[in-house]
Amino acid sequence: MKKIIILAMFITSLNLSHAQKIEYEKVFGSYKFTQNENTLSLRDLTAITEDIPEAQDLIRKAKTTTVFTSILSVAGGGLIGWPLGEAIGGGDPNWALAGIGAGLVAVAIPLSSSASKKAKQAVDLYNNSLERQTNNFTTELNILASGSGLGLSLRF
């Protein structure tokens, strides 16, 4: 009898532990994604959400936007840093470059926010699909009595 109860608990725990909810928290204009206290990257999110095409599409868009944002940020930072370095070194800085760099960084900020929101939407889709799967899975353990004795019935 103990074996059957342990088996029922094991089957239930397998289903619930197979797919864990991804949690996120807002950090300085972006989101930090975690699952079981492990920080997840966009690459990790791609692997986890492979069964959900809508989430995959959103993560793909977020990754593309993140790459573009990184390019703009690095270029903008370089264009800002070059004239600053010249000014500190005593040279004649070209402040127009710094202005262009500031413009690139200004464009990168909302793009980065957009990428984070797309990744968050993908995680929400994933978490919603988990809730639907969990709600569809039910186990039922019954004690049956008959003229010849008692028994257990496990239905899943």
Coordinates of N, CA and C in Angstrom, one line a residue:
M1 N 0.8 -1.2 0.0 CA 0.0 0.0 0.0 C 0.9 1.2 0.0
K2 N 2.0 1.2 0.8 CA 2.9 2.4 0.8 C 3.5 2.6 -0.6
K3 N 3.8 1.5 -1.3 CA 4.4 1.6 -2.6 C 3.5 2.3 -3.6
I4 N 2.2 2.1 -3.5 CA 1.2 2.7 -4.4 C 1.2 4.2 -4.1
I5 N 1.1 4.5 -2.9 CA 1.1 6.0 -2.5 C 2.3 6.7 -2.9
I6 N 3.5 6.0 -2.7 CA 4.7 6.6 -3.2 C 4.8 6.8 -4.7
L7 N 4.3 5.8 -5.4 CA 4.2 5.8 -6.9 C 3.3 7.0 -7.3
A8 N 2.2 7.2 -6.7 CA 1.3 8.3 -7.0 C 2.0 9.6 -6.8
M9 N 2.6 9.8 -5.7 CA 3.3 11.0 -5.4 C 4.5 11.3 -6.4
F10 N 5.2 10.2 -6.8 CA 6.3 10.3 -7.7 C 5.8 10.8 -9.1
I11 N 4.7 10.2 -9.6 CA 4.1 10.6 -10.9 C 3.7 12.0 -10.9
T12 N 3.1 12.4 -9.8 CA 2.6 13.8 -9.7 C 3.8 14.8 -9.7
S13 N 4.8 14.4 -8.9 CA 6.0 15.3 -8.8 C 6.8 15.3 -10.1
L14 N 6.8 14.3 -10.9 CA 7.5 14.3 -12.2 C 6.8 15.2 -13.1
N15 N 5.5 15.2 -13.2 CA 4.8 16.1 -14.0 C 5.0 17.6 -13.6
L16 N 5.0 17.9 -12.4 CA 5.1 19.3 -11.9 C 6.5 19.8 -12.0
S17 N 7.5 18.9 -11.9 CA 8.9 19.3 -12.0 C 9.5 19.3 -13.4
H18 N 8.8 18.7 -14.3 CA 9.3 18.7 -15.7 C 9.5 20.1 -16.3
A19 N 8.5 20.9 -16.1 CA 8.7 22.3 -16.7 C 8.4 23.3 -15.6
Q20 N 9.4 24.1 -15.3 CA 9.3 25.0 -14.2 C 9.0 26.4 -14.7
K21 N 8.3 27.2 -14.0 CA 8.0 28.5 -14.3 C 9.2 29.4 -14.4
I22 N 9.3 30.3 -15.4 CA 10.4 31.2 -15.5 C 9.9 32.5 -14.8
E23 N 10.8 33.0 -13.9 CA 10.4 34.3 -13.2 C 11.3 35.4 -13.7
Y24 N 10.8 36.6 -13.6 CA 11.6 37.7 -14.0 C 11.4 38.9 -13.1
E25 N 12.4 39.7 -13.1 CA 12.4 41.0 -12.3 C 13.0 42.1 -13.1
K26 N 12.4 43.3 -12.9 CA 12.9 44.5 -13.6 C 14.2 44.9 -13.0
V27 N 15.2 45.1 -13.8 CA 16.5 45.7 -13.4 C 17.0 46.7 -14.4
F28 N 17.0 48.0 -14.0 CA 17.5 49.1 -14.8 C 17.1 49.0 -16.2
G29 N 15.8 49.1 -16.5 CA 15.3 49.2 -17.9 C 15.3 47.9 -18.6
S30 N 15.6 46.8 -18.0 CA 15.6 45.5 -18.6 C 15.0 44.5 -17.6
Y31 N 15.1 43.2 -18.0 CA 14.5 42.2 -17.1 C 15.6 41.1 -16.9
K32 N 15.6 40.6 -15.7 CA 16.5 39.5 -15.3 C 15.6 38.2 -15.2
F33 N 15.9 37.2 -16.0 CA 15.1 36.0 -16.1 C 15.8 34.9 -15.3
T34 N 15.0 34.2 -14.4 CA 15.5 33.1 -13.6 C 14.6 32.0 -13.6
Q35 N 15.2 30.8 -13.5 CA 14.4 29.5 -13.4 C 15.2 28.7 -12.4
N36 N 14.5 28.3 -11.3 CA 15.2 27.5 -10.2 C 16.4 28.3 -9.7
E37 N 16.3 29.6 -9.6 CA 17.4 30.4 -9.1 C 18.6 30.5 -10.0
N38 N 18.5 30.0 -11.3 CA 19.5 30.1 -12.3 C 19.2 31.3 -13.2
T39 N 20.1 32.2 -13.4 CA 19.9 33.3 -14.4 C 19.9 32.7 -15.8
L40 N 19.0 33.2 -16.6 CA 18.8 32.7 -18.0 C 19.2 33.8 -19.0
S41 N 19.9 33.4 -20.0 CA 20.2 34.3 -21.1 C 19.1 34.1 -22.2
L42 N 19.2 35.0 -23.2 CA 18.3 34.8 -24.4 C 18.5 33.5 -25.1
R43 N 19.7 33.0 -25.1 CA 20.0 31.7 -25.7 C 19.3 30.6 -24.9
D44 N 19.3 30.7 -23.5 CA 18.7 29.7 -22.7 C 17.2 29.8 -22.9
L45 N 16.6 31.0 -23.0 CA 15.2 31.1 -23.3 C 14.8 30.5 -24.6
T46 N 15.6 30.6 -25.6 CA 15.4 30.0 -26.9 C 15.2 28.5 -26.7
A47 N 16.1 27.9 -26.0 CA 16.1 26.4 -25.8 C 14.9 26.0 -25.0
I48 N 14.5 26.8 -23.9 CA 13.4 26.4 -23.1 C 12.1 26.5 -23.8
T49 N 11.9 27.5 -24.6 CA 10.6 27.7 -25.2 C 10.5 27.1 -26.6
E50 N 11.3 26.1 -26.9 CA 11.3 25.6 -28.3 C 10.0 25.0 -28.8
D51 N 9.1 24.6 -27.9 CA 7.8 24.0 -28.2 C 6.7 25.1 -28.4
I52 N 7.1 26.4 -28.3 CA 6.1 27.4 -28.4 C 6.5 28.4 -29.5
P53 N 6.0 28.2 -30.7 CA 6.4 29.0 -31.9 C 6.3 30.5 -31.6
E54 N 5.2 31.0 -31.0 CA 5.1 32.4 -30.8 C 6.2 33.0 -29.9
A55 N 6.5 32.2 -28.8 CA 7.6 32.6 -27.9 C 8.9 32.6 -28.7
Q56 N 9.1 31.6 -29.5 CA 10.4 31.5 -30.2 C 10.5 32.7 -31.1
D57 N 9.4 33.1 -31.8 CA 9.5 34.3 -32.7 C 9.8 35.6 -31.9
L58 N 9.2 35.7 -30.7 CA 9.5 36.9 -29.9 C 10.9 36.9 -29.4
I59 N 11.5 35.8 -29.0 CA 12.8 35.7 -28.5 C 13.8 36.0 -29.7
R60 N 13.5 35.5 -30.9 CA 14.3 35.7 -32.1 C 14.4 37.2 -32.3
K61 N 13.2 37.9 -32.3 CA 13.2 39.3 -32.5 C 14.0 40.1 -31.4
A62 N 13.8 39.6 -30.1 CA 14.6 40.2 -29.0 C 16.1 40.1 -29.2
K63 N 16.5 38.9 -29.7 CA 18.0 38.7 -29.9 C 18.5 39.6 -31.0
T64 N 17.7 39.7 -32.1 CA 18.1 40.6 -33.2 C 18.2 42.0 -32.7
T65 N 17.3 42.4 -32.0 CA 17.2 43.8 -31.5 C 18.4 44.0 -30.5
T66 N 18.7 43.0 -29.7 CA 19.8 43.2 -28.7 C 21.1 43.3 -29.4
V67 N 21.3 42.5 -30.5 CA 22.6 42.7 -31.3 C 22.7 44.0 -31.9
F68 N 21.6 44.5 -32.5 CA 21.6 45.8 -33.1 C 21.9 46.9 -32.0
T69 N 21.3 46.8 -30.9 CA 21.4 47.7 -29.8 C 22.9 47.7 -29.3
S70 N 23.5 46.5 -29.2 CA 24.9 46.5 -28.8 C 25.8 47.2 -29.7
I71 N 25.6 47.0 -31.0 CA 26.4 47.7 -32.0 C 26.3 49.2 -31.9
L72 N 25.0 49.7 -31.8 CA 24.8 51.1 -31.6 C 25.5 51.6 -30.4
S73 N 25.3 50.9 -29.3 CA 25.9 51.3 -28.0 C 27.4 51.4 -28.0
V74 N 28.0 50.4 -28.6 CA 29.5 50.4 -28.7 C 30.0 51.5 -29.6
A75 N 29.4 51.7 -30.7 CA 29.7 52.7 -31.6 C 29.5 54.1 -31.0
G76 N 28.4 54.3 -30.3 CA 28.1 55.6 -29.7 C 29.1 55.8 -28.6
G77 N 29.4 54.8 -27.8 CA 30.3 55.0 -26.7 C 31.7 55.4 -27.2
G78 N 32.1 54.7 -28.3 CA 33.4 55.1 -28.9 C 33.5 56.5 -29.4
L79 N 32.4 56.9 -30.1 CA 32.3 58.3 -30.6 C 32.2 59.3 -29.5
I80 N 31.7 59.0 -28.4 CA 31.7 59.9 -27.2 C 33.1 59.9 -26.5
G81 N 33.7 58.7 -26.4 CA 34.9 58.6 -25.7 C 36.1 59.2 -26.4
W82 N 36.1 59.1 -27.8 CA 37.3 59.6 -28.5 C 37.5 61.1 -28.3
P83 N 36.5 62.0 -28.4 CA 36.7 63.4 -28.2 C 37.0 63.7 -26.7
L84 N 36.4 62.9 -25.8 CA 36.7 63.1 -24.4 C 38.2 62.7 -24.1
G85 N 38.6 61.7 -24.7 CA 40.1 61.3 -24.5 C 41.0 62.4 -25.1
E86 N 40.6 63.0 -26.2 CA 41.4 64.0 -26.8 C 41.4 65.3 -25.9
A87 N 40.2 65.6 -25.3 CA 40.1 66.7 -24.4 C 40.9 66.5 -23.2
I88 N 40.9 65.3 -22.6 CA 41.7 65.0 -21.4 C 43.2 65.1 -21.7
G89 N 43.5 64.6 -22.9 CA 44.9 64.6 -23.3 C 45.5 65.9 -23.8
G90 N 44.6 66.9 -23.8 CA 45.1 68.3 -24.2 C 45.0 68.6 -25.7
G91 N 44.4 67.7 -26.5 CA 44.2 67.9 -27.9 C 43.0 68.8 -28.2
D92 N 42.7 68.8 -29.5 CA 41.6 69.6 -30.0 C 40.5 68.6 -30.3
P93 N 39.5 68.4 -29.4 CA 38.5 67.4 -29.7 C 37.4 67.9 -30.7
N94 N 36.9 66.9 -31.4 CA 35.8 67.1 -32.4 C 34.5 66.8 -31.7
W95 N 33.8 67.8 -31.1 CA 32.6 67.5 -30.3 C 31.5 67.1 -31.2
A96 N 31.5 67.2 -32.5 CA 30.5 66.7 -33.3 C 30.4 65.2 -33.2
L97 N 31.6 64.6 -33.1 CA 31.6 63.1 -33.0 C 30.9 62.7 -31.7
A98 N 31.2 63.4 -30.6 CA 30.5 63.1 -29.3 C 29.0 63.3 -29.4
G99 N 28.6 64.3 -30.2 CA 27.1 64.5 -30.4 C 26.5 63.3 -31.2
I100 N 27.2 62.9 -32.2 CA 26.7 61.7 -33.0 C 26.7 60.5 -32.1
G101 N 27.7 60.3 -31.3 CA 27.7 59.2 -30.3 C 26.6 59.2 -29.4
A102 N 26.3 60.4 -28.9 CA 25.2 60.6 -27.9 C 23.9 60.2 -28.6
G103 N 23.8 60.6 -29.9 CA 22.5 60.3 -30.6 C 22.4 58.8 -30.8
L104 N 23.5 58.1 -31.1 CA 23.4 56.6 -31.2 C 23.0 55.9 -29.9
V105 N 23.6 56.4 -28.8 CA 23.2 55.8 -27.5 C 21.8 56.1 -27.2
A106 N 21.3 57.3 -27.6 CA 19.9 57.7 -27.3 C 19.0 56.8 -28.1
V107 N 19.4 56.4 -29.3 CA 18.5 55.5 -30.1 C 18.6 54.1 -29.5
A108 N 19.7 53.7 -29.0 CA 19.9 52.3 -28.5 C 19.1 52.1 -27.2
I109 N 18.8 53.1 -26.4 CA 18.1 52.9 -25.1 C 16.7 52.4 -25.4
P110 N 15.8 53.0 -26.2 CA 14.5 52.5 -26.4 C 14.5 51.1 -27.1
L111 N 15.5 50.9 -28.0 CA 15.6 49.6 -28.7 C 15.9 48.5 -27.6
S112 N 16.7 48.8 -26.7 CA 17.0 47.8 -25.6 C 15.8 47.5 -24.8
S113 N 15.0 48.5 -24.5 CA 13.8 48.4 -23.8 C 12.8 47.5 -24.6
S114 N 12.7 47.7 -25.9 CA 11.8 46.9 -26.7 C 12.2 45.5 -26.7
A115 N 13.5 45.2 -26.8 CA 14.0 43.8 -26.8 C 13.6 43.1 -25.5
S116 N 13.8 43.9 -24.4 CA 13.5 43.3 -23.1 C 12.0 43.0 -23.0
K117 N 11.1 43.9 -23.5 CA 9.7 43.6 -23.5 C 9.3 42.4 -24.3
K118 N 10.0 42.2 -25.4 CA 9.7 41.1 -26.3 C 10.1 39.8 -25.5
A119 N 11.2 39.8 -24.9 CA 11.6 38.6 -24.1 C 10.6 38.3 -23.0
K120 N 10.2 39.4 -22.3 CA 9.2 39.2 -21.2 C 7.9 38.6 -21.8
Q121 N 7.5 39.1 -22.9 CA 6.2 38.5 -23.5 C 6.4 37.1 -23.9
A122 N 7.6 36.7 -24.3 CA 7.9 35.3 -24.6 C 7.8 34.4 -23.4
V123 N 8.4 35.0 -22.3 CA 8.3 34.2 -21.0 C 6.9 34.1 -20.5
D124 N 6.1 35.2 -20.7 CA 4.7 35.1 -20.3 C 4.0 34.0 -21.0
L125 N 4.2 33.9 -22.4 CA 3.6 32.9 -23.2 C 4.0 31.5 -22.7
Y126 N 5.3 31.3 -22.3 CA 5.8 30.1 -21.8 C 5.1 29.7 -20.5
N127 N 5.1 30.7 -19.6 CA 4.5 30.4 -18.3 C 3.0 30.1 -18.4
N128 N 2.3 30.8 -19.3 CA 0.8 30.5 -19.5 C 0.6 29.1 -20.1
S129 N 1.5 28.7 -20.9 CA 1.4 27.3 -21.5 C 1.6 26.3 -20.4
L130 N 2.5 26.6 -19.4 CA 2.7 25.7 -18.3 C 1.5 25.6 -17.4
E131 N 0.8 26.7 -17.2 CA -0.4 26.7 -16.4 C -1.5 25.9 -17.1
R132 N -1.6 26.0 -18.4 CA -2.6 25.2 -19.1 C -2.3 23.7 -19.0
Q133 N -1.0 23.3 -19.1 CA -0.6 21.9 -19.0 C -0.8 21.4 -17.6
T134 N -0.5 22.2 -16.6 CA -0.7 21.7 -15.2 C -2.2 21.6 -14.9
N135 N -3.0 22.5 -15.4 CA -4.4 22.5 -15.2 C -5.1 21.3 -15.8
N136 N -4.5 20.8 -16.9 CA -5.1 19.6 -17.7 C -4.7 18.3 -17.0
F137 N -3.7 18.3 -16.2 CA -3.2 17.0 -15.6 C -3.8 16.9 -14.2
T138 N -4.5 15.8 -14.0 CA -5.1 15.6 -12.7 C -4.8 14.1 -12.3
T139 N -4.6 13.9 -11.1 CA -4.4 12.6 -10.5 C -5.5 12.4 -9.5
E140 N -6.0 11.1 -9.4 CA -7.0 10.8 -8.5 C -6.7 9.5 -7.8
L141 N -6.7 9.5 -6.5 CA -6.4 8.3 -5.7 C -7.6 8.0 -4.9
N142 N -8.2 6.8 -5.1 CA -9.4 6.4 -4.4 C -9.2 5.1 -3.6
I143 N -9.9 5.0 -2.5 CA -9.9 3.8 -1.8 C -11.2 3.1 -2.1
L144 N -11.1 1.8 -2.6 CA -12.2 1.1 -3.0 C -12.5 0.0 -2.0
A145 N -13.7 -0.3 -1.8 CA -14.1 -1.4 -0.9 C -15.0 -2.3 -1.6
S146 N -14.8 -3.6 -1.4 CA -15.7 -4.6 -2.0 C -15.9 -5.7 -1.0
G147 N -16.6 -6.7 -1.4 CA -16.9 -7.8 -0.5 C -15.6 -8.6 -0.1
S148 N -14.6 -8.5 -1.0 CA -13.4 -9.3 -0.7 C -12.3 -8.5 -0.1
G149 N -12.5 -7.2 0.1 CA -11.4 -6.4 0.8 C -11.4 -5.0 0.4
L150 N -10.2 -4.3 0.7 CA -10.0 -3.0 0.3 C -9.0 -2.9 -0.8
G151 N -9.0 -1.8 -1.6 CA -8.0 -1.5 -2.6 C -7.9 -0.1 -2.9
L152 N -6.8 0.2 -3.6 CA -6.6 1.6 -4.1 C -6.7 1.7 -5.6
S153 N -7.2 2.8 -6.0 CA -7.3 3.1 -7.4 C -6.6 4.4 -7.7
L154 N -5.7 4.4 -8.6 CA -5.0 5.6 -9.1 C -5.3 5.9 -10.5
R155 N -5.9 7.0 -10.7 CA -6.3 7.4 -12.0 C -5.6 8.7 -12.4
F156 N -4.9 8.7 -13.6 CA -4.3 9.9 -14.1 C -4.4 10.0 -15.6

